Amino acid sequence: VTGKPKIDAQVLQNLEDILITADFGPTVSEKIIDALKKRVNRGDNQTDRLKVMLKEILIELLPNSSIPSVHVVPYVIVVVGVNGSGKTTTIGKLANYYRNLNKSVLVAAGDTFRAAAIDQLEVWAKRANVNFLSTNEGADPASVAHDAVFSAISKKYDVVLIDTAGRLQAKKNLMAELEKVIRVIKKVLPNAPHEVLLVLDGTTGQNALSQVDIFGKHSGVTGLVVTKLDGTAKGGFVFAIREKFDLPIQWIGTGEKITDLEPFDPKAFVDAVLD
Amino acid sequence: QLTNRLESFFKKLKGSGRLTEEQVRETLREVKKILLEADVSLSVVRDFILRIEQKAVGQEVIASVSPGHQIIKIIHDELVVLLGGDYRTLKLSGTPAVVMVCGLQGSGKTTFCAKLALWLKERKRFPLLVAADVYRPAAIEQLVVLGEKISVPVFTGDRKNPLKIAQECIDAARERSSDVVIVDTAGRLAIDNQMMTELEKIKSILSPSDILYVADAMTGQDAVNTASEFAKRINFHGVVLTKMDGDARGGAALSIRHVTGKPLQFIGTGEKVDALEPFHPDRMAKRILG
Ligand SMILES: Nc1nc2c(ncn2[C@@H]2O[C@H](COP(=O)(O)OP(=O)(O)OP(=O)(O)O)[C@@H](O)[C@H]2O)c(=O)[nH]1
Ligand SMILES: Nc1nc2c(ncn2[C@@H]2O[C@H](COP(=O)(O)OP(=O)(O)OP(=O)(O)O)[C@@H](O)[C@H]2O)c(=O)[nH]1
Ligand SMILES: [Mg+2]
Ligand SMILES: [Mg+2]
C-alpha cells in the first residue's frame, strides 16, 4: 500500500487556527499548513507528530539569532518605530547590555517632541550608568543626532544609542524627518548609522508589515526588536515579515525592567507560539 | 479594496431569484480572509460570518444589484450595527465625577487623559488630572507637562503609592472646585495579577462613574484576550481606540466590542492634545472592510 495517509482535517484546522490567532495572518498561515501537508509521511498524522513537524518548518523560516559585534568605533545605533512600541525602554536595556560588556556608551535624546520624552530617557541612562546627551525640547532631532555622533567621535565613545520620536509610517512629513536624521548622521560619519533598529510592539497585528516596509524605505532598517512578548501576544507577524524582507530579529523585549531584553532565539520563539 | 477583491467573484455569481447558500458561502470565504487581514480576531470572525449567513441566505435578490454587492451591503450594515448599537456618552455622575483610564502598556492612556481634560474643559467643566502611574520613568512628569499645556491642574500626591493618590485625589478636587477627576494609571499586562489587583483596588477607592479601556488601533488577534480579561476584572464602561490616524485597519475595534459588549466611545486621531473624536461606527465599518 502506498500514498500519503489522510490527515484529519480538523487537526490541520486546529493548527491553522493557532497560527492565525498568533498573528501570522491568514495567507501565511494557509501557506505554512500547505507546506506541512506536503511533508507528512506515513504515521505522521498524530497531532503531536504534526506539531513537531510544524515547529521544524517554522524554525527553518526564521533567521538565526545574531547580535552584531561592535566592530567599529563609535558604533551608532538609531532606534525607530511607531508610537508607544517600546523604543525608549529598549534603549535603556541596550545601554545596560553594552555597559555590561564594558563599552563606553552615550545615549542621545532624539525625541525632542513628546512631553517628558527627554526626562524618561535620562532616567534610563542613569539606571544603565551611561552618559546622556540632550538638547532643549522642540529642537531639531537631526541636530541632536549630529551632536551625538560628533561628541562620540571626539570623546571616543564605543556605542551611541539614538532615540527618536514615535511616528506612524503613514505620516509622510514624519518619515521625511526621520530620513533627515539618518542623512545627517551619514554626513558626520560616513558608514553610520551602523544599525537602525525598528522596534515592533508584540501586540501588533498585520500592520507590522507596513511598518517594516515604510520604515525600511525611509530609514534603512537593519534589524528588528519585538517587545511586550511577556504578555499573551505571540508576535507571529514576524513570519509574514520574513516572507518579504530578509531582516534579522535581534532582540525581544520581555518586560519593563532594564534586564528584560533577550537575544532572539528562533527555537524559543516557535515553542512560545505553539505551546 | 473589498469591492476590487470581490469583483472577480461577482462575475461568477449570477443573480436569479434568491441568494443561494453557495453564493453566500463563497463570498463569505473571501470576507473571512479580509476580516482576518484587518486584524479581527478569529473567534469574532467566525461568529460574524455565521450571522451574515443567517441574514443573507434566502434573501430576495434585488433586481439591479449583483448578489455579491448585495451580500457586501448586508455585511457592511451588520458591521455598523455591531460596532454601534447601544451608544453611550460619558456618565460623569458624582461630585466630583471620576473617570478612570486603563489599558496595556503604550496604548495612549496618558495622552488620552490630557485630550479628555481639554475636551471637558471646552464643554465648560473643570477637570483635574491625576497622575497615578508611579512606575514608568517620567510618567508623572509627562502628565504634568500636558496639564500645563492645556492649563488643567494635575494632582500628583505622594508620587509613590497609587492607592494613596487615588484616596487623596477626591479631596484635592473638592479643594480646587474641580468637578471631574481624570485618573491616569500605569500600563499593565492583563495577565499580571499583581497589577490587575492594584487596578481593582484603585477602582474600589475611586468608584468611577466612567472607566475607559484604552486600546491601540493596530492591535492584532490578542485584542480579545486582553480586553476580555480587563472586562472580567475591572468591568470597564467604554473603549477608546487610539492611533486611528495611522493606516491600521482597526479590526480590534470589532473584536473588543464583540467580546466585551462594551461601547466604543472615542478615537484618538493624532499626537496633539486636540486629536480626539467621538467614535463613528459607519466610518469604522468602512475602514475594517478596507
Ligand atoms: N510588558 C512590557 N512592557 C514594555 C516592554 N517594552 C516597553 N514596555 C512598556 O511600554 C510602554 C511604552 O514604552 P516606551 O519605551 O515609552 O515606548 P516608545 O516607543 O519610546 O514610545 P514613544 O516614544 O511615545 O513613541 C512603557 O510603559 C514601557 O514600560 C516589554 O518588553 N514588555
Ligand atoms: N499618532 C498618534 N499617536 C498617539 C495617539 N495617542 C497617543 N499617541 C502616542 O502614543 C505614544 C504612547 O502614548 P502614551 O500616552 O504615553 O501611552 P500610555 O498608554 O500612557 O503608555 P504607558 O503609560 O507606558 O502604558 C506617545 O508617543 C503618544 O504621543 C494617537 O491617537 N495618534
Ligand atoms: Mg520614546
Ligand atoms: Mg502613560
Short mmCIF file of N, CA, C and O in Angstrom, two decimals, chain B residues 37-139:
data_model
loop_
_atom_site.label_atom_id
_atom_site.label_comp_id
_atom_site.label_asym_id
_atom_site.label_seq_id
_atom_site.Cartn_x
_atom_site.Cartn_y
_atom_site.Cartn_z
N GLU B 37 -7.28 39.75 7.76
CA GLU B 37 -6.21 40.68 7.36
C GLU B 37 -6.38 42.03 8.04
O GLU B 37 -5.42 42.77 8.22
N ALA B 38 -7.64 42.35 8.40
CA ALA B 38 -7.93 43.62 9.08
C ALA B 38 -7.75 43.49 10.58
O ALA B 38 -8.09 44.40 11.34
N ASP B 39 -7.25 42.35 11.04
CA ASP B 39 -6.96 42.07 12.45
C ASP B 39 -8.18 41.79 13.32
O ASP B 39 -8.11 41.89 14.54
N VAL B 40 -9.31 41.42 12.72
CA VAL B 40 -10.43 40.98 13.55
C VAL B 40 -10.07 39.60 14.09
O VAL B 40 -9.56 38.76 13.34
N SER B 41 -10.30 39.36 15.37
CA SER B 41 -9.91 38.08 15.97
C SER B 41 -10.71 36.93 15.37
O SER B 41 -11.88 37.09 15.03
N LEU B 42 -10.07 35.77 15.27
CA LEU B 42 -10.64 34.60 14.59
C LEU B 42 -12.01 34.20 15.12
O LEU B 42 -12.95 33.97 14.35
N SER B 43 -12.17 34.13 16.43
CA SER B 43 -13.46 33.71 17.00
C SER B 43 -14.56 34.72 16.65
O SER B 43 -15.71 34.34 16.40
N VAL B 44 -14.19 35.99 16.60
CA VAL B 44 -15.16 37.04 16.26
C VAL B 44 -15.53 36.94 14.77
O VAL B 44 -16.70 37.10 14.40
N VAL B 45 -14.53 36.66 13.94
CA VAL B 45 -14.79 36.50 12.51
C VAL B 45 -15.78 35.35 12.29
O VAL B 45 -16.73 35.48 11.53
N ARG B 46 -15.56 34.26 12.99
CA ARG B 46 -16.43 33.09 12.82
C ARG B 46 -17.87 33.41 13.24
O ARG B 46 -18.82 33.07 12.54
N ASP B 47 -18.03 34.05 14.39
CA ASP B 47 -19.37 34.45 14.85
C ASP B 47 -20.02 35.36 13.83
O ASP B 47 -21.21 35.22 13.50
N PHE B 48 -19.24 36.30 13.33
CA PHE B 48 -19.75 37.29 12.39
C PHE B 48 -20.21 36.64 11.09
O PHE B 48 -21.28 36.95 10.56
N ILE B 49 -19.40 35.72 10.58
CA ILE B 49 -19.73 35.03 9.32
C ILE B 49 -21.04 34.24 9.49
O ILE B 49 -21.89 34.24 8.59
N LEU B 50 -21.22 33.61 10.65
CA LEU B 50 -22.46 32.86 10.90
C LEU B 50 -23.68 33.79 10.85
O LEU B 50 -24.71 33.46 10.28
N ARG B 51 -23.53 34.95 11.48
CA ARG B 51 -24.64 35.92 11.47
C ARG B 51 -25.00 36.32 10.05
O ARG B 51 -26.18 36.43 9.70
N ILE B 52 -23.99 36.57 9.24
CA ILE B 52 -24.23 37.01 7.86
C ILE B 52 -24.91 35.91 7.06
O ILE B 52 -25.83 36.15 6.29
N GLU B 53 -24.43 34.66 7.27
CA GLU B 53 -25.04 33.52 6.57
C GLU B 53 -26.53 33.48 6.87
O GLU B 53 -27.36 33.33 5.97
N GLN B 54 -26.87 33.62 8.14
CA GLN B 54 -28.29 33.57 8.53
C GLN B 54 -29.08 34.70 7.88
O GLN B 54 -30.21 34.52 7.46
N LYS B 55 -28.44 35.87 7.81
CA LYS B 55 -29.17 37.03 7.27
C LYS B 55 -29.30 36.95 5.74
O LYS B 55 -30.28 37.39 5.17
N ALA B 56 -28.23 36.44 5.09
CA ALA B 56 -28.17 36.58 3.63
C ALA B 56 -28.87 35.46 2.86
O ALA B 56 -29.51 35.72 1.84
N VAL B 57 -28.73 34.23 3.36
CA VAL B 57 -29.26 33.10 2.59
C VAL B 57 -30.78 33.21 2.47
O VAL B 57 -31.48 33.44 3.45
N GLY B 58 -31.26 33.09 1.29
CA GLY B 58 -32.71 33.12 1.07
C GLY B 58 -33.27 34.51 0.88
O GLY B 58 -34.46 34.68 0.62
N GLN B 59 -32.40 35.52 1.02
CA GLN B 59 -32.90 36.88 0.81
C GLN B 59 -33.27 37.08 -0.64
O GLN B 59 -32.63 36.52 -1.53
N GLU B 60 -34.28 37.87 -0.87
CA GLU B 60 -34.68 38.21 -2.24
C GLU B 60 -33.53 38.93 -2.93
O GLU B 60 -32.96 39.85 -2.37
N VAL B 61 -33.16 38.50 -4.12
CA VAL B 61 -32.11 39.20 -4.87
C VAL B 61 -32.71 40.49 -5.42
O VAL B 61 -33.74 40.47 -6.07
N ILE B 62 -32.03 41.60 -5.13
CA ILE B 62 -32.51 42.90 -5.63
C ILE B 62 -32.17 42.97 -7.12
O ILE B 62 -31.04 42.68 -7.52
N ALA B 63 -33.16 43.35 -7.92
CA ALA B 63 -33.04 43.26 -9.39
C ALA B 63 -31.81 43.96 -9.96
O ALA B 63 -31.10 43.41 -10.78
N SER B 64 -31.52 45.17 -9.50
CA SER B 64 -30.47 45.95 -10.15
C SER B 64 -29.09 45.73 -9.53
O SER B 64 -28.11 46.32 -9.95
N VAL B 65 -29.01 44.87 -8.51
CA VAL B 65 -27.75 44.71 -7.79
C VAL B 65 -27.23 43.29 -7.97
O VAL B 65 -28.00 42.35 -7.96
N SER B 66 -25.93 43.13 -8.13
CA SER B 66 -25.38 41.77 -8.22
C SER B 66 -25.43 41.13 -6.84
O SER B 66 -25.33 41.82 -5.83
N PRO B 67 -25.57 39.80 -6.80
CA PRO B 67 -25.66 39.12 -5.49
C PRO B 67 -24.48 39.46 -4.59
O PRO B 67 -24.64 39.65 -3.39
N GLY B 68 -23.28 39.52 -5.18
CA GLY B 68 -22.10 39.83 -4.38
C GLY B 68 -22.21 41.19 -3.71
O GLY B 68 -21.96 41.32 -2.52
N HIS B 69 -22.64 42.18 -4.49
CA HIS B 69 -22.77 43.53 -3.92
C HIS B 69 -23.84 43.56 -2.85
O HIS B 69 -23.73 44.27 -1.86
N GLN B 70 -24.86 42.76 -3.06
CA GLN B 70 -25.95 42.73 -2.07
C GLN B 70 -25.43 42.14 -0.75
O GLN B 70 -25.75 42.64 0.33
N ILE B 71 -24.63 41.10 -0.88
CA ILE B 71 -24.08 40.47 0.33
C ILE B 71 -23.16 41.46 1.04
O ILE B 71 -23.16 41.55 2.27
N ILE B 72 -22.40 42.21 0.27
CA ILE B 72 -21.50 43.20 0.88
C ILE B 72 -22.29 44.24 1.65
O ILE B 72 -21.87 44.67 2.74
N LYS B 73 -23.43 44.64 1.09
CA LYS B 73 -24.23 45.65 1.80
C LYS B 73 -24.73 45.08 3.12
O LYS B 73 -24.73 45.75 4.15
N ILE B 74 -25.12 43.79 3.09
CA ILE B 74 -25.58 43.13 4.32
C ILE B 74 -24.44 43.13 5.34
O ILE B 74 -24.64 43.41 6.53
N ILE B 75 -23.23 42.81 4.85
CA ILE B 75 -22.06 42.75 5.74
C ILE B 75 -21.77 44.12 6.33
O ILE B 75 -21.57 44.26 7.55
N HIS B 76 -21.73 45.14 5.49
CA HIS B 76 -21.43 46.49 5.96
C HIS B 76 -22.45 46.94 7.01
O HIS B 76 -22.09 47.44 8.07
N ASP B 77 -23.73 46.72 6.69
CA ASP B 77 -24.79 47.16 7.62
C ASP B 77 -24.70 46.41 8.95
O ASP B 77 -24.89 46.99 10.02
N GLU B 78 -24.38 45.11 8.88
CA GLU B 78 -24.29 44.32 10.11
C GLU B 78 -23.09 44.78 10.96
O GLU B 78 -23.17 44.84 12.18
N LEU B 79 -21.99 45.14 10.28
CA LEU B 79 -20.82 45.65 11.00
C LEU B 79 -21.17 46.94 11.74
O LEU B 79 -20.79 47.13 12.89
N VAL B 80 -21.91 47.82 11.05
CA VAL B 80 -22.28 49.09 11.65
C VAL B 80 -23.15 48.86 12.89
O VAL B 80 -22.96 49.50 13.92
N VAL B 81 -24.07 47.91 12.77
CA VAL B 81 -24.94 47.59 13.92
C VAL B 81 -24.12 47.06 15.09
O VAL B 81 -24.28 47.47 16.23
N LEU B 82 -23.18 46.14 14.78
CA LEU B 82 -22.36 45.53 15.84
C LEU B 82 -21.45 46.55 16.50
O LEU B 82 -21.26 46.55 17.71
N LEU B 83 -20.84 47.41 15.68
CA LEU B 83 -19.89 48.38 16.21
C LEU B 83 -20.60 49.48 16.99
O LEU B 83 -20.08 50.01 17.96
N GLY B 84 -21.80 49.83 16.55
CA GLY B 84 -22.54 50.92 17.18
C GLY B 84 -23.42 50.39 18.28
O GLY B 84 -23.00 50.20 19.39
N GLY B 85 -24.66 50.13 17.92
CA GLY B 85 -25.55 49.57 18.92
C GLY B 85 -25.81 50.55 20.05
O GLY B 85 -25.99 51.74 19.81
N ASP B 86 -25.81 50.05 21.30
CA ASP B 86 -26.18 50.92 22.43
C ASP B 86 -25.11 51.98 22.67
O ASP B 86 -24.15 51.79 23.37
N TYR B 87 -25.32 53.14 22.05
CA TYR B 87 -24.37 54.23 22.17
C TYR B 87 -24.31 54.73 23.61
O TYR B 87 -25.30 54.78 24.31
N ARG B 88 -23.12 55.06 24.09
CA ARG B 88 -23.00 55.54 25.46
C ARG B 88 -22.17 56.81 25.51
O ARG B 88 -21.05 56.85 25.03
N THR B 89 -22.72 57.86 26.10
CA THR B 89 -21.93 59.06 26.35
C THR B 89 -21.33 58.92 27.74
O THR B 89 -21.72 58.03 28.50
N LEU B 90 -20.41 59.78 28.09
CA LEU B 90 -19.83 59.73 29.43
C LEU B 90 -20.92 60.01 30.46
O LEU B 90 -21.75 60.89 30.26
N LYS B 91 -20.95 59.24 31.51
CA LYS B 91 -21.99 59.41 32.54
C LYS B 91 -21.65 60.62 33.41
O LYS B 91 -22.50 61.47 33.67
N LEU B 92 -20.41 60.71 33.85
CA LEU B 92 -19.90 61.83 34.67
C LEU B 92 -20.85 62.16 35.82
O LEU B 92 -21.24 63.31 36.00
N SER B 93 -21.22 61.16 36.59
CA SER B 93 -22.07 61.43 37.75
C SER B 93 -21.19 61.47 39.00
O SER B 93 -20.17 60.81 39.08
N GLY B 94 -21.61 62.26 39.98
CA GLY B 94 -20.84 62.38 41.22
C GLY B 94 -20.22 63.74 41.35
O GLY B 94 -20.01 64.44 40.36
N THR B 95 -19.92 64.13 42.58
CA THR B 95 -19.27 65.42 42.81
C THR B 95 -18.00 65.20 43.63
O THR B 95 -18.08 65.08 44.84
N PRO B 96 -16.86 65.16 43.01
CA PRO B 96 -16.68 65.26 41.56
C PRO B 96 -16.98 63.94 40.84
O PRO B 96 -17.00 62.89 41.48
N ALA B 97 -17.18 64.03 39.52
CA ALA B 97 -17.30 62.81 38.72
C ALA B 97 -15.89 62.26 38.55
O ALA B 97 -14.93 63.02 38.46
N VAL B 98 -15.78 60.93 38.53
CA VAL B 98 -14.45 60.34 38.38
C VAL B 98 -14.38 59.46 37.14
O VAL B 98 -15.23 58.59 36.93
N VAL B 99 -13.35 59.73 36.33
CA VAL B 99 -13.08 58.90 35.15
C VAL B 99 -11.76 58.17 35.40
O VAL B 99 -10.75 58.80 35.74
N MET B 100 -11.76 56.86 35.27
CA MET B 100 -10.52 56.10 35.44
C MET B 100 -10.12 55.54 34.08
O MET B 100 -10.95 54.96 33.36
N VAL B 101 -8.84 55.71 33.72
CA VAL B 101 -8.35 55.29 32.40
C VAL B 101 -7.36 54.15 32.57
O VAL B 101 -6.42 54.25 33.37
N CYS B 102 -7.56 53.06 31.81
CA CYS B 102 -6.66 51.90 31.97
C CYS B 102 -6.40 51.22 30.64
O CYS B 102 -7.06 51.50 29.64
N GLY B 103 -5.42 50.30 30.63
CA GLY B 103 -5.10 49.58 29.40
C GLY B 103 -3.67 49.06 29.40
O GLY B 103 -2.93 49.23 30.37
N LEU B 104 -3.28 48.45 28.29
CA LEU B 104 -1.93 47.89 28.16
C LEU B 104 -0.87 48.97 28.01
O LEU B 104 -1.18 50.14 27.73
N GLN B 105 0.38 48.56 28.15
CA GLN B 105 1.50 49.50 28.02
C GLN B 105 1.51 50.17 26.64
O GLN B 105 1.42 49.50 25.60
N GLY B 106 1.69 51.49 26.66
CA GLY B 106 1.91 52.23 25.42
C GLY B 106 0.68 52.45 24.56
O GLY B 106 0.80 52.95 23.44
N SER B 107 -0.52 52.11 25.06
CA SER B 107 -1.72 52.23 24.22
C SER B 107 -2.16 53.67 23.99
O SER B 107 -2.92 53.94 23.06
N GLY B 108 -1.71 54.61 24.83
CA GLY B 108 -2.08 56.01 24.62
C GLY B 108 -2.91 56.60 25.74
O GLY B 108 -3.59 57.61 25.56
N LYS B 109 -2.86 55.99 26.93
CA LYS B 109 -3.69 56.43 28.07
C LYS B 109 -3.36 57.84 28.55
O LYS B 109 -4.26 58.67 28.72
N THR B 110 -2.09 58.11 28.79
CA THR B 110 -1.69 59.41 29.34
C THR B 110 -2.08 60.53 28.38
O THR B 110 -2.65 61.55 28.79
N THR B 111 -1.80 60.32 27.11
CA THR B 111 -2.17 61.30 26.09
C THR B 111 -3.68 61.47 26.05
O THR B 111 -4.20 62.59 25.97
N PHE B 112 -4.43 60.37 26.15
CA PHE B 112 -5.89 60.43 26.13
C PHE B 112 -6.43 61.20 27.34
O PHE B 112 -7.39 61.97 27.21
N CYS B 113 -5.82 61.01 28.50
CA CYS B 113 -6.27 61.74 29.70
C CYS B 113 -6.21 63.25 29.45
O CYS B 113 -7.16 63.98 29.79
N ALA B 114 -5.13 63.71 28.86
CA ALA B 114 -5.00 65.13 28.57
C ALA B 114 -6.02 65.56 27.52
O ALA B 114 -6.64 66.63 27.62
N LYS B 115 -6.21 64.72 26.51
CA LYS B 115 -7.19 65.05 25.47
C LYS B 115 -8.59 65.15 26.07
O LYS B 115 -9.37 66.06 25.73
N LEU B 116 -8.92 64.22 26.96
CA LEU B 116 -10.24 64.22 27.57
C LEU B 116 -10.42 65.45 28.46
O LEU B 116 -11.49 66.06 28.49
N ALA B 117 -9.36 65.82 29.17
CA ALA B 117 -9.41 67.01 30.03
C ALA B 117 -9.72 68.26 29.20
O ALA B 117 -10.56 69.08 29.58
N LEU B 118 -9.06 68.37 28.05
CA LEU B 118 -9.29 69.52 27.18
C LEU B 118 -10.71 69.50 26.63
O LEU B 118 -11.40 70.53 26.58
N TRP B 119 -11.13 68.31 26.22
CA TRP B 119 -12.49 68.11 25.70
C TRP B 119 -13.54 68.59 26.71
O TRP B 119 -14.48 69.30 26.37
N LEU B 120 -13.36 68.18 27.97
CA LEU B 120 -14.32 68.54 29.02
C LEU B 120 -14.24 70.03 29.35
O LEU B 120 -15.25 70.69 29.61
N LYS B 121 -13.02 70.55 29.35
CA LYS B 121 -12.83 71.98 29.62
C LYS B 121 -13.58 72.81 28.57
O LYS B 121 -14.24 73.80 28.89
N GLU B 122 -13.50 72.36 27.31
CA GLU B 122 -14.19 73.07 26.23
C GLU B 122 -15.70 72.98 26.38
O GLU B 122 -16.44 73.76 25.79
N ARG B 123 -16.15 71.99 27.17
CA ARG B 123 -17.59 71.84 27.43
C ARG B 123 -17.94 72.37 28.81
O ARG B 123 -18.87 71.89 29.46
N LYS B 124 -17.17 73.33 29.27
CA LYS B 124 -17.45 74.10 30.49
C LYS B 124 -17.34 73.30 31.79
O LYS B 124 -17.99 73.63 32.77
N ARG B 125 -16.50 72.23 31.78
CA ARG B 125 -16.28 71.52 33.04
C ARG B 125 -14.92 71.95 33.59
O ARG B 125 -14.13 72.59 32.89
N PHE B 126 -14.66 71.57 34.84
CA PHE B 126 -13.39 71.94 35.49
C PHE B 126 -12.65 70.67 35.88
O PHE B 126 -12.76 70.19 37.00
N PRO B 127 -11.88 70.11 34.93
CA PRO B 127 -11.23 68.83 35.19
C PRO B 127 -9.97 68.95 36.05
O PRO B 127 -9.32 70.00 36.08
N LEU B 128 -9.68 67.85 36.73
CA LEU B 128 -8.42 67.70 37.47
C LEU B 128 -7.79 66.41 36.98
O LEU B 128 -8.43 65.35 36.99
N LEU B 129 -6.56 66.49 36.50
CA LEU B 129 -5.84 65.30 36.07
C LEU B 129 -5.12 64.70 37.27
O LEU B 129 -4.60 65.43 38.12
N VAL B 130 -5.09 63.36 37.34
CA VAL B 130 -4.44 62.69 38.47
C VAL B 130 -3.39 61.72 37.94
O VAL B 130 -3.70 60.83 37.13
N ALA B 131 -2.15 61.92 38.39
CA ALA B 131 -1.03 61.10 37.90
C ALA B 131 -0.80 59.89 38.80
O ALA B 131 -0.01 59.93 39.73
N ALA B 132 -1.50 58.80 38.49
CA ALA B 132 -1.39 57.62 39.36
C ALA B 132 -0.44 56.56 38.80
O ALA B 132 -0.43 55.42 39.27
N ASP B 133 0.32 56.89 37.74
CA ASP B 133 1.35 55.96 37.25
C ASP B 133 2.65 56.33 37.91
O ASP B 133 3.31 57.29 37.52
N VAL B 134 3.04 55.59 38.92
CA VAL B 134 4.27 55.88 39.65
C VAL B 134 5.43 55.01 39.18
O VAL B 134 6.54 55.09 39.71
N TYR B 135 5.16 54.16 38.18
CA TYR B 135 6.17 53.20 37.76
C TYR B 135 6.99 53.65 36.57
O TYR B 135 8.22 53.63 36.58
N ARG B 136 6.33 54.04 35.51
CA ARG B 136 7.05 54.38 34.28
C ARG B 136 7.90 55.62 34.51
O ARG B 136 7.44 56.62 35.07
N PRO B 137 9.18 55.58 34.11
CA PRO B 137 10.04 56.75 34.27
C PRO B 137 9.41 57.99 33.65
O PRO B 137 9.00 57.98 32.49
N ALA B 138 9.31 59.05 34.43
CA ALA B 138 8.81 60.35 33.99
C ALA B 138 7.35 60.34 33.53
O ALA B 138 6.92 61.24 32.81
N ALA B 139 6.57 59.33 33.96
CA ALA B 139 5.14 59.31 33.59
C ALA B 139 4.41 60.47 34.25
O ALA B 139 3.56 61.13 33.64
#
